[in-house]
Amino acid sequence: MKSDVTFIILGASGDLAKKKLLPAIYHLVQKGKVKNFGIIGVAFNVYSAEELFERSREYIKNVDNKLFNKIKKRFHYFQADFNDEEKICNLGFFVRQIESKYKLKGNRMFYLSTLPSNYKAIIDNLTKCSLTDEKKNWARVVFEKPFGDNLNDAKEINKCIHKAFDEEQIYRIDHYLGKELVQNISVVRFTNIFFEPIWNKDFIEEVQFIMSEEYGVENRGKFYDNYGAVKDVFQNHMLQLLALTTMESPSKFTSEDIRDNKVKVLKKVRVDKKKVLGQYQGYTKEKGIKKNSKTETFAALRMFVDNKRWRDVPFNFITGKKMKDKITSIVIKFKNTNCNMFSQCNFNPNNLTIQIQPNEGFYMALNAKVPDSNKIQSVKMDFCHECTFGPNTPEAYENLLYDVIKGDHSAFIRNDEIEEQWKITEKITKTKLYSYKKGTYPKEADKMTNWHLNLN
C-alpha cells in the first residue's frame, strides 16, 4: 500500500523525534511505503529545519546520504507555544501551504510527542483551528504513553480526547506492540496447531515476563521518580504482553476483535500479595531524583488470571534497572511429565522462550536421550528471527507509523484497555524497598520462582 501523508510532529525537538520518528519516516520512504509526503516539526524554541532534521542522522543505520538529504528538503519547522491558539491557527495555514507545495491530498498524521500535560491545550487548539476536520481526507492523532498517572487521570485524558476525536481517529502508542516478536505472539499461538491445545492451565505450570535493563534512569530522572518501575513498565508494556499471551482467539482477527479480547482477559487479572520491590544503590544521587525518594527501580510481581483457561497458573513479572543484562522475554514453563522410561528421572520440563530482545526469536527446550547412556539432557530448538529474515526487519516505530497510515488499530491501545491496566496497577500496594547493587537484583525475589534471567 502506498499513500501520501503530511506528518506533523508536535514536540519535534525531543529525543523521540530524532531517535525514533524521523528515522522511521526515513525507512518508510526508503522502502517505498510512503511516496509523497511532507514533514512539519513543531516545538516551542527557535530552530532551523536543517538543524533539527540533522539530529536524526546518527540514529539511522547505513544512511543513504542522497535519500537523507532528499527527505530533509521536505522537513519544515514551525515554532509555536502549544497554548497559543493564534500560533496553532497559523500552523494550519502553514500545513496547507506545505500540502499545496508538494501536491498532497491532505491526509494528516498528528504525532503528539509531548507530555500528557500538553494534550488538552494541543487538542483544543487543533480543533478550534480546524486542523483535524478535513472532510475528504483523513486526520489521525497519535498519543504517546504515559496515558496518565493513575486511573482518574487516564479517564480525564480519554474524556478530553473523545471530545475532539472519534475513536477511529485515535492511535495510542505502546511501542512494544510494534516490535516484530511481540506481533508474532498471536501468530505463534493461533497458527501452530500443536500450541493452542496445550496453551492452558492443564499443561502450563507458570509464565514469566522478564524486562530487565542494565542502565539506570539516565536523563529521565525527574520523570521516572514520579512513576517508578511499576507505572513506567509494568502498567503498560508488561500488561500488554500478558494480554496477548492469555487472550482467547479473536473470531475475525480485526483490530476491534483483538482489542475486545485483550480487555476481556485484563478484566480477569488478579493481583497476588507476593511481590518484591527494590531500588538500586546510588539512585537517590542521580540527577532529578529526590534525596529521600522511595521510588522503586525494581519490581517482582505475581498475577493470576481467573478464568477457565488460566485458573491457578502464576504469571510472574520481573523488571528493573541496573540489572545484569538488557532482556525482554516471555517464558512459558510447561508441566512435567510422568517419568516411566528411564531409571533416572532428573530431566527438566519443557519451556518456550519468546525472546523479544536481544537475539529475537523463539527457543524451545526439549528433552533428549544422551547417546550411549540412559541419561536425559535438555536440548534447544531455536528460531533466530534475524537469521531467517535478515537484519533489516522494521523497527517498532516504522511498523506503527505505517499502521497509522493504513488505518490499522491492531497494535494500538483502546481507552478501555488503558483503564483496565490502571485498575490492576493501582491494586499493587507499596512495600519495603530492598537495596541492590548494579548488575544484580534483590535476592528476595528468588523466593517467588526460579527466574530465567540468562540470555539464550
XYZ file of C-alpha atoms in Angstrom:
456
model
C 0.000 0.000 0.000
C 1.299 3.444 -0.925
C -0.080 6.682 0.410
C 0.712 10.326 0.658
C 0.725 11.900 4.075
C 1.617 15.048 5.961
C 3.494 14.165 9.156
C 3.030 16.825 11.855
C 5.243 16.148 14.877
C 4.305 18.208 17.927
C 7.334 18.125 20.205
C 9.805 17.776 17.338
C 12.817 18.927 19.379
C 12.649 15.953 21.758
C 14.570 12.680 21.831
C 11.690 10.629 20.452
C 11.558 12.620 17.223
C 15.267 12.411 16.464
C 15.841 8.833 17.666
C 12.657 7.114 16.505
C 10.132 9.130 14.492
C 12.348 10.734 11.850
C 14.362 7.511 11.301
C 11.061 5.623 10.958
C 9.837 8.077 8.303
C 13.188 7.748 6.509
C 12.754 3.962 6.294
C 9.134 4.219 5.143
C 10.255 6.450 2.282
C 13.275 4.249 1.564
C 11.034 1.177 1.187
C 8.521 2.983 -0.990
C 5.717 2.690 1.563
C 5.338 6.469 1.502
C 5.748 8.086 -1.907
C 4.616 11.675 -1.485
C 4.938 13.422 1.861
C 5.720 16.492 3.883
C 7.096 16.647 7.432
C 6.376 19.544 9.770
C 8.113 19.700 13.121
C 6.549 21.878 15.815
C 8.231 22.911 19.071
C 8.491 25.844 21.485
C 12.053 27.010 20.874
C 13.583 28.545 17.764
C 15.423 26.113 15.474
C 16.253 25.811 11.812
C 14.631 22.910 9.974
C 18.025 21.640 8.846
C 19.413 21.690 12.395
C 16.519 19.646 13.767
C 16.472 17.085 10.982
C 20.262 16.579 11.045
C 19.964 15.391 14.652
C 18.345 12.191 13.385
C 21.194 11.193 11.048
C 23.213 9.291 13.657
C 20.185 7.148 14.541
C 19.741 5.789 11.007
C 21.810 2.694 10.233
C 23.672 2.685 6.917
C 22.190 6.027 5.978
C 21.944 6.823 2.271
C 23.082 10.450 2.199
C 21.314 11.215 -1.070
C 17.982 9.924 0.262
C 18.536 11.574 3.648
C 19.092 14.956 2.020
C 16.054 14.471 -0.221
C 13.851 13.836 2.823
C 15.481 16.714 4.699
C 14.306 19.108 1.989
C 10.735 18.092 2.819
C 11.163 18.719 6.542
C 9.866 22.100 7.708
C 9.904 23.685 11.143
C 7.190 25.766 12.793
C 7.849 27.437 16.150
C 4.803 27.580 18.420
C 3.633 27.548 22.010
C 1.006 24.790 22.230
C -1.127 27.059 24.435
C -1.189 29.854 21.850
C -4.372 29.478 19.788
C -3.291 32.090 17.256
C 0.012 30.304 16.661
C -1.702 26.943 16.160
C -4.169 28.528 13.727
C -1.174 29.920 11.843
C 0.210 26.377 11.863
C -2.951 25.383 9.996
C -2.165 27.874 7.225
C 1.437 26.617 7.150
C 0.289 22.986 6.837
C -1.940 23.857 3.888
C 0.926 25.719 2.196
C 3.171 22.661 2.505
C 0.420 20.382 1.209
C -0.104 22.668 -1.767
C 3.642 22.848 -2.446
C 4.001 19.052 -2.632
C 0.543 18.403 -4.131
C -0.518 16.401 -1.074
C -4.111 15.249 -0.642
C -4.466 16.483 2.938
C -4.064 13.176 4.808
C -2.586 14.261 8.142
C -0.868 12.387 10.932
C -0.545 14.473 14.106
C 2.022 12.904 16.420
C 1.887 14.270 19.987
C 5.450 13.620 21.100
C 4.886 15.610 24.298
C 3.993 15.150 27.941
C 0.307 14.432 28.676
C 0.121 17.805 30.436
C 0.197 19.398 26.954
C -2.574 17.246 25.480
C -5.550 19.416 26.426
C -4.094 22.629 25.005
C -2.987 20.898 21.807
C -6.329 19.139 21.299
C -8.336 22.294 21.993
C -6.307 24.401 19.594
C -6.133 21.788 16.829
C -9.927 21.556 16.829
C -10.560 25.310 17.205
C -8.289 25.937 14.253
C -9.895 23.157 12.149
C -6.673 21.243 11.530
C -8.281 17.832 12.046
C -11.627 18.128 10.286
C -10.711 17.811 6.617
C -13.837 16.109 5.254
C -12.445 14.441 2.134
C -9.289 13.071 3.709
C -8.172 11.523 6.981
C -6.759 13.154 10.090
C -5.265 10.755 12.646
C -3.852 11.690 16.024
C -1.139 9.653 17.735
C -0.619 9.806 21.506
C 2.477 8.551 23.317
C 2.469 6.909 26.716
C 2.224 7.612 29.618
C -1.558 7.719 29.480
C -1.968 9.465 32.791
C -0.529 8.997 36.252
C -3.421 6.969 37.671
C -6.885 5.696 36.758
C -8.677 9.009 37.268
C -6.025 10.852 35.282
C -6.329 8.324 32.440
C -10.111 8.752 32.403
C -9.763 12.539 32.198
C -7.283 12.267 29.317
C -9.581 9.881 27.441
C -12.548 12.173 28.081
C -10.601 15.136 26.704
C -9.508 13.189 23.610
C -13.001 11.889 22.882
C -14.488 15.382 22.975
C -12.448 16.238 19.901
C -11.890 12.967 18.042
C -13.708 9.780 17.133
C -12.078 6.581 18.392
C -11.207 5.635 14.801
C -9.022 8.777 14.589
C -7.138 7.976 17.810
C -3.916 5.938 17.974
C -2.471 5.379 21.458
C 1.035 4.028 21.134
C 2.771 1.442 23.251
C 5.873 0.969 21.120
C 6.357 -2.595 22.355
C 3.310 -3.566 20.307
C 5.226 -2.547 17.189
C 8.108 -4.952 17.793
C 8.203 -7.860 15.352
C 8.415 -10.557 18.025
C 5.528 -9.055 20.009
C 3.421 -9.038 16.855
C 4.404 -12.686 16.430
C 2.927 -13.807 19.773
C -0.581 -14.212 18.371
C 0.743 -15.790 15.175
C 2.672 -18.422 17.124
C -0.323 -19.193 19.318
C -3.089 -19.312 16.778
C -1.436 -20.618 13.592
C 0.556 -23.544 15.033
C -1.848 -26.349 15.863
C 0.443 -28.022 18.404
C 0.490 -24.928 20.667
C -3.134 -23.884 21.037
C -4.412 -27.197 22.546
C -1.767 -27.037 25.306
C -1.956 -23.263 25.902
C -3.825 -23.560 29.204
C -3.681 -24.488 32.890
C -3.680 -28.232 32.183
C -0.275 -28.099 30.514
C 1.372 -24.845 31.638
C 2.961 -24.602 35.084
C 3.993 -20.942 35.059
C 4.546 -17.963 32.759
C 7.317 -15.417 33.309
C 7.509 -11.927 31.846
C 11.025 -10.500 32.027
C 12.042 -6.943 31.229
C 15.465 -6.155 32.678
C 17.763 -3.258 31.803
C 21.455 -2.805 32.548
C 21.306 1.008 32.649
C 19.815 3.418 35.192
C 17.400 6.330 34.801
C 19.920 8.331 32.713
C 18.337 11.686 31.734
C 14.795 10.658 32.749
C 15.334 11.131 36.479
C 12.640 13.702 37.228
C 10.037 11.864 35.158
C 10.978 8.406 36.412
C 10.933 9.395 40.077
C 7.221 10.205 39.761
C 6.468 6.831 38.189
C 8.842 4.029 39.153
C 9.149 0.557 37.660
C 5.527 -0.462 38.243
C 3.952 2.524 36.487
C 6.690 3.025 33.893
C 6.962 -0.553 32.623
C 4.513 -2.991 34.228
C 1.376 -0.857 33.780
C 1.793 -0.691 30.017
C 4.373 -2.910 28.289
C 4.148 -5.910 30.587
C 0.369 -5.954 30.921
C 0.066 -5.745 27.138
C 2.364 -8.779 26.837
C 0.190 -10.567 29.397
C -2.970 -9.748 27.439
C -1.528 -11.004 24.140
C -0.266 -14.184 25.794
C -3.504 -15.043 27.597
C -6.367 -13.691 25.467
C -8.802 -16.002 23.695
C -8.606 -16.414 19.942
C -10.359 -13.486 18.216
C -13.152 -14.598 15.909
C -12.082 -12.445 12.947
C -8.665 -11.002 13.851
C -9.855 -7.473 13.155
C -8.337 -4.717 15.276
C -11.534 -4.409 17.316
C -11.796 -8.177 17.905
C -8.197 -8.287 19.112
C -8.694 -5.338 21.457
C -12.027 -6.716 22.724
C -10.314 -9.965 23.697
C -7.459 -8.160 25.422
C -9.930 -6.181 27.525
C -11.826 -9.355 28.465
C -8.723 -11.051 29.819
C -7.444 -7.913 31.592
C -10.733 -7.790 33.497
C -9.905 -11.253 34.887
C -6.441 -10.370 36.217
C -5.999 -10.712 39.972
C -3.071 -9.147 41.828
C -1.368 -11.548 44.234
C 0.119 -10.450 47.549
C 3.553 -11.810 46.660
C 5.830 -9.040 45.457
C 9.314 -7.633 45.940
C 10.227 -4.001 45.268
C 13.754 -2.639 45.154
C 15.903 0.412 44.475
C 19.411 0.284 43.035
C 22.224 1.708 45.131
C 23.014 5.312 44.213
C 19.562 6.009 42.751
C 18.926 8.974 45.075
C 22.186 10.579 43.879
C 21.022 10.619 40.252
C 20.099 13.913 38.587
C 16.447 14.842 39.118
C 15.855 12.322 41.916
C 14.599 13.394 45.345
C 17.176 12.700 48.071
C 14.729 10.701 50.180
C 12.976 9.038 47.228
C 11.077 5.805 47.893
C 10.501 5.130 44.194
C 11.124 1.541 43.131
C 13.534 0.788 40.274
C 12.836 -2.955 40.521
C 9.656 -4.965 40.838
C 8.896 -8.673 41.016
C 5.141 -9.253 40.917
C 2.692 -12.131 40.649
C -0.691 -12.108 38.929
C -3.380 -14.698 38.291
C -5.968 -14.778 35.514
C -9.220 -16.026 36.982
C -10.857 -17.702 34.025
C -11.362 -21.269 32.836
C -8.230 -21.368 30.691
C -5.747 -19.965 33.224
C -7.105 -20.511 36.724
C -4.320 -21.039 39.314
C -1.447 -20.551 36.833
C 1.016 -17.999 38.296
C 2.078 -15.189 35.985
C 5.334 -13.817 37.379
C 6.791 -10.471 36.321
C 10.282 -9.139 36.899
C 11.553 -5.759 35.746
C 14.298 -3.460 36.878
C 17.051 -1.031 36.066
C 20.788 -1.628 36.544
C 20.359 -5.387 36.388
C 22.870 -7.683 34.681
C 21.545 -7.672 31.112
C 19.013 -5.984 28.871
C 16.452 -8.740 28.320
C 12.816 -8.734 27.298
C 11.288 -12.182 27.096
C 8.277 -14.331 27.861
C 8.973 -17.800 29.241
C 6.223 -20.432 29.088
C 7.111 -23.243 31.517
C 5.198 -26.423 30.795
C 4.294 -29.031 33.379
C 6.486 -32.044 33.954
C 5.587 -35.413 32.511
C 5.367 -38.709 34.350
C 8.747 -40.405 34.239
C 8.468 -44.108 33.423
C 11.030 -44.639 30.654
C 14.346 -44.439 32.499
C 15.583 -45.114 35.992
C 16.995 -41.593 36.224
C 14.174 -39.067 36.141
C 16.049 -35.801 36.599
C 15.079 -34.116 33.341
C 13.708 -30.587 33.081
C 10.190 -29.690 31.974
C 9.796 -28.177 28.505
C 9.721 -24.432 28.125
C 9.159 -21.978 25.292
C 11.004 -18.660 25.370
C 9.739 -15.800 23.234
C 12.823 -13.597 23.119
C 11.836 -10.027 22.236
C 15.297 -8.528 22.763
C 18.142 -9.141 22.215
C 18.622 -12.139 19.879
C 14.992 -12.026 18.777
C 13.447 -15.423 18.241
C 11.736 -18.452 19.745
C 13.597 -21.024 21.793
C 12.089 -24.371 22.790
C 13.742 -26.506 25.474
C 13.095 -30.217 24.855
C 14.472 -33.387 26.412
C 16.568 -35.911 24.513
C 18.486 -39.076 25.344
C 22.264 -38.756 25.624
C 23.953 -41.212 23.215
C 25.238 -44.458 24.727
C 23.543 -43.855 28.093
C 20.195 -43.751 29.825
C 20.644 -40.102 30.756
C 18.313 -37.375 29.566
C 19.575 -33.951 28.549
C 17.750 -30.721 27.837
C 18.335 -29.558 24.252
C 17.272 -26.416 22.458
C 15.347 -25.946 19.237
C 15.523 -22.360 18.110
C 14.249 -19.905 15.535
C 16.545 -16.921 15.078
C 14.495 -14.068 13.613
C 17.426 -12.228 12.055
C 18.944 -15.451 10.686
C 15.735 -16.185 8.772
C 14.515 -12.730 7.773
C 17.765 -10.763 7.740
C 18.929 -7.780 9.816
C 16.724 -5.161 8.165
C 13.339 -6.035 9.652
C 11.344 -2.916 10.555
C 11.835 -1.142 13.860
C 8.784 -0.773 16.104
C 8.050 2.847 15.185
C 8.319 2.116 11.471
C 5.651 -0.579 11.856
C 3.436 1.660 13.961
C 3.607 4.734 11.733
C 2.758 2.591 8.729
C -0.191 1.104 10.626
C -1.475 4.638 11.274
C -1.222 5.417 7.559
C -3.162 2.224 6.759
C -5.750 2.957 9.443
C -4.965 -0.309 11.267
C -5.593 -0.116 15.036
C -4.470 -3.685 15.856
C -1.203 -2.651 17.521
C -2.662 0.352 19.337
C -4.372 0.573 22.713
C -8.009 1.437 23.226
C -9.187 3.624 26.099
C -10.822 0.729 27.992
C -7.559 -1.256 27.833
C -5.711 1.639 29.459
C -8.296 1.947 32.202
C -8.225 -1.794 32.955
C -4.417 -1.662 33.143
C -4.600 1.190 35.656
C -7.181 -0.706 37.737
C -4.730 -3.606 38.005
C -1.747 -1.358 38.725
C -3.485 0.584 41.489
C -4.046 -2.674 43.402
C -0.273 -3.081 43.785
C 0.485 -1.587 47.175
C 3.826 -0.133 48.210
C 6.007 -2.285 50.415
C 9.540 -2.422 51.782
C 12.239 -1.355 49.307
C 15.221 -3.709 49.081
C 18.544 -2.194 48.049
C 20.558 -3.894 45.308
C 23.912 -3.374 43.615
C 24.492 -2.692 39.931
C 24.338 -5.905 37.911
C 22.164 -7.695 40.459
C 18.626 -7.599 41.856
C 17.093 -8.167 45.298
C 17.580 -11.863 46.084
C 14.284 -11.837 47.990
C 12.695 -12.117 44.527
C 14.172 -15.603 44.154
C 11.705 -16.848 46.761
C 8.926 -16.278 44.224
C 10.256 -18.501 41.424
C 13.345 -19.650 39.518
C 13.767 -16.719 37.133
C 15.026 -17.254 33.563
C 17.347 -14.259 33.526
C 20.130 -15.606 31.301
C 20.352 -14.735 27.634
C 19.655 -17.578 25.228
